[in-house]
mmCIF file of C-alpha atoms in Angstrom:
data_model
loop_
_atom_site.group_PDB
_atom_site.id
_atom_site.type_symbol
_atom_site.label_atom_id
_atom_site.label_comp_id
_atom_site.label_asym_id
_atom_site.label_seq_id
_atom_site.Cartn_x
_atom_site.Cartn_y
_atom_site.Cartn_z
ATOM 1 C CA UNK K 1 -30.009 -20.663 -45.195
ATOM 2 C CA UNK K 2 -26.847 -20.113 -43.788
ATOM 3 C CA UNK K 3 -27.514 -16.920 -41.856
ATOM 4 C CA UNK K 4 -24.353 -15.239 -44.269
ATOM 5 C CA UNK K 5 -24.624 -12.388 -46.304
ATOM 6 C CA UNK K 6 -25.012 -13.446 -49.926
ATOM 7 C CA UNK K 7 -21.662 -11.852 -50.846
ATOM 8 C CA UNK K 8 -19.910 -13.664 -48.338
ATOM 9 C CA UNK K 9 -21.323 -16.550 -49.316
ATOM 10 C CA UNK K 10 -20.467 -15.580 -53.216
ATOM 11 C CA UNK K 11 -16.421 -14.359 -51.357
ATOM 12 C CA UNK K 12 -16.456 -17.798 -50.093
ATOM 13 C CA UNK K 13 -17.707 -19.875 -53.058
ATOM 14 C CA UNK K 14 -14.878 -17.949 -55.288
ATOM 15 C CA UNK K 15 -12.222 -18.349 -52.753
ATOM 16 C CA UNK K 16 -12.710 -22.332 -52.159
ATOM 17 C CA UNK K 17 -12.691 -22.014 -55.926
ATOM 18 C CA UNK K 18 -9.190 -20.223 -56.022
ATOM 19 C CA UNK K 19 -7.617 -22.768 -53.410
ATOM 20 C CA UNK K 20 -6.328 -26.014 -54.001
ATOM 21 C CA UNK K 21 -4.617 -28.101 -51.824
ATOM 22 C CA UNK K 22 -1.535 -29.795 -53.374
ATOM 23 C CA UNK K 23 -0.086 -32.190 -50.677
ATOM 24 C CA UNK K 24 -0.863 -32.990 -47.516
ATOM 25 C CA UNK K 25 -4.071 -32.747 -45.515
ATOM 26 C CA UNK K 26 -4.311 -29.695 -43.863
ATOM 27 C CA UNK K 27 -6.627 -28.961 -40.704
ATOM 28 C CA UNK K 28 -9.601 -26.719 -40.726
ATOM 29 C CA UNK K 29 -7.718 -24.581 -38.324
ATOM 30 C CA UNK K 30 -4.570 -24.522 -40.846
ATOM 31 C CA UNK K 31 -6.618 -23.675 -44.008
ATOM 32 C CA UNK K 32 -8.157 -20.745 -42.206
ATOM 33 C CA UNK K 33 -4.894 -19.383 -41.322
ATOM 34 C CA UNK K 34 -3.796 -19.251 -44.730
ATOM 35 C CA UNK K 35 -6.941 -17.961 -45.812
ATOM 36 C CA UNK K 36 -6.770 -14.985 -43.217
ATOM 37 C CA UNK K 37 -3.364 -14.460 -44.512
ATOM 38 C CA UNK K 38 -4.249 -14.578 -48.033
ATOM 39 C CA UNK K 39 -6.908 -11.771 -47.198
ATOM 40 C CA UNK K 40 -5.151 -9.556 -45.511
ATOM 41 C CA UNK K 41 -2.438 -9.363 -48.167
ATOM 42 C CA UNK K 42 -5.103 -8.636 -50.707
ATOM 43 C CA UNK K 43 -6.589 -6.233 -48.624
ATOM 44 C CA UNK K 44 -3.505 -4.385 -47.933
ATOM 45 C CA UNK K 45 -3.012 -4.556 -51.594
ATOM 46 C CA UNK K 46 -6.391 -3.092 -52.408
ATOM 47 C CA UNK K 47 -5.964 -0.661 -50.203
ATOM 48 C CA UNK K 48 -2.686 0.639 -52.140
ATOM 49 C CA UNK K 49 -3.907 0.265 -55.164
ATOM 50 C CA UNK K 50 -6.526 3.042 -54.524
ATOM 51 C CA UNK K 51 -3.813 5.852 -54.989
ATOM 52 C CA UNK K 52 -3.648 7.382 -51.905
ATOM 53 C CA UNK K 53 -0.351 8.667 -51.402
ATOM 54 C CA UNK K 54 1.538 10.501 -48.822
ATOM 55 C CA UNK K 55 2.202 14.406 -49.906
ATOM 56 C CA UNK K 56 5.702 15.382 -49.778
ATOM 57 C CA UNK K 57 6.720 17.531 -47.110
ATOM 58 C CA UNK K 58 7.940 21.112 -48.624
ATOM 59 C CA UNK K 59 11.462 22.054 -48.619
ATOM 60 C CA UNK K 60 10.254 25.631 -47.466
ATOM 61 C CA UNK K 61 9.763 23.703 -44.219
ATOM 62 C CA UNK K 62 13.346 22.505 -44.468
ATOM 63 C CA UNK K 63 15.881 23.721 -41.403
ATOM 64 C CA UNK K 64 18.747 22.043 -42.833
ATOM 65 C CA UNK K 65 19.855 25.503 -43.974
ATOM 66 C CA UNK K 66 20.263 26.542 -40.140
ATOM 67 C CA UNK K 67 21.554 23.738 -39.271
ATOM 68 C CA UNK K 68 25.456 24.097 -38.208
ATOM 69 C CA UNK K 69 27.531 21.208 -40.089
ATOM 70 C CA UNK K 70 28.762 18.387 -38.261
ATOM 71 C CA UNK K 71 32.198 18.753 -36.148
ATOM 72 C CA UNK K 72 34.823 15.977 -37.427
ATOM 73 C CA UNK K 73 36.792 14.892 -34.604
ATOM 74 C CA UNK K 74 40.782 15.457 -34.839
ATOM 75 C CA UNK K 75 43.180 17.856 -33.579
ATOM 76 C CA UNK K 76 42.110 21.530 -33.350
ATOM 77 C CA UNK K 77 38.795 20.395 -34.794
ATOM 78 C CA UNK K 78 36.689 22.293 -32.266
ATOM 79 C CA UNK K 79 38.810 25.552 -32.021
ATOM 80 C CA UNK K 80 38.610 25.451 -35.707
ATOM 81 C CA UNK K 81 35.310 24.760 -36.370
ATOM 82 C CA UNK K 82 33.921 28.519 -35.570
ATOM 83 C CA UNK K 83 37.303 30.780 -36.960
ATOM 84 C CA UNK K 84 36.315 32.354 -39.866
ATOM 85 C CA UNK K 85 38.154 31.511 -43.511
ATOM 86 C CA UNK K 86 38.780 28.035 -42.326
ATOM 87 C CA UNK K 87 35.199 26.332 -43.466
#
């Protein structure tokens, strides 16, 4: 007995069966790195593929609409900017 839980031992068992090493002869340390990785990427993918998604803010919320437009620099930009008829 290994003192694992028997799904990590299963996790395990399938993952050395999903790995092969091609070329080379990587370290313990090394092989665990790209294991962690490897997990983390399928975790993260897991975790997206759940449908959670962020709700859209409302426009009601919006306070682009009291927002003054942006002054564009030039000559008699800023006098006028706040006459009325010119915008």
């Amino acid at each position: 007995m290994s003192g694992k839980h028997a799904a990590e031992e299963g996790k395990e068992a399938n993952l050395q069966d999903a790995l092969r090493v091609v070329r080379g002869a990587p370290t313990a340390d090394e092989l665990a790195t790209v294991i962690a990785v490897l997990a983390a990427v399928h975790a993260e993918e897991e975790a997206s593929a759940t449908g959670f998604e962020r709700k859209l803010k409302s426009s009601w919320s919006s306070n682009a609409a009291v927002m003054r437009p942006a002054i564009v620099p030039g000559p008699g930009q800023w006098r006028g900017a706040y006459r009325s008829g010119l915008n």
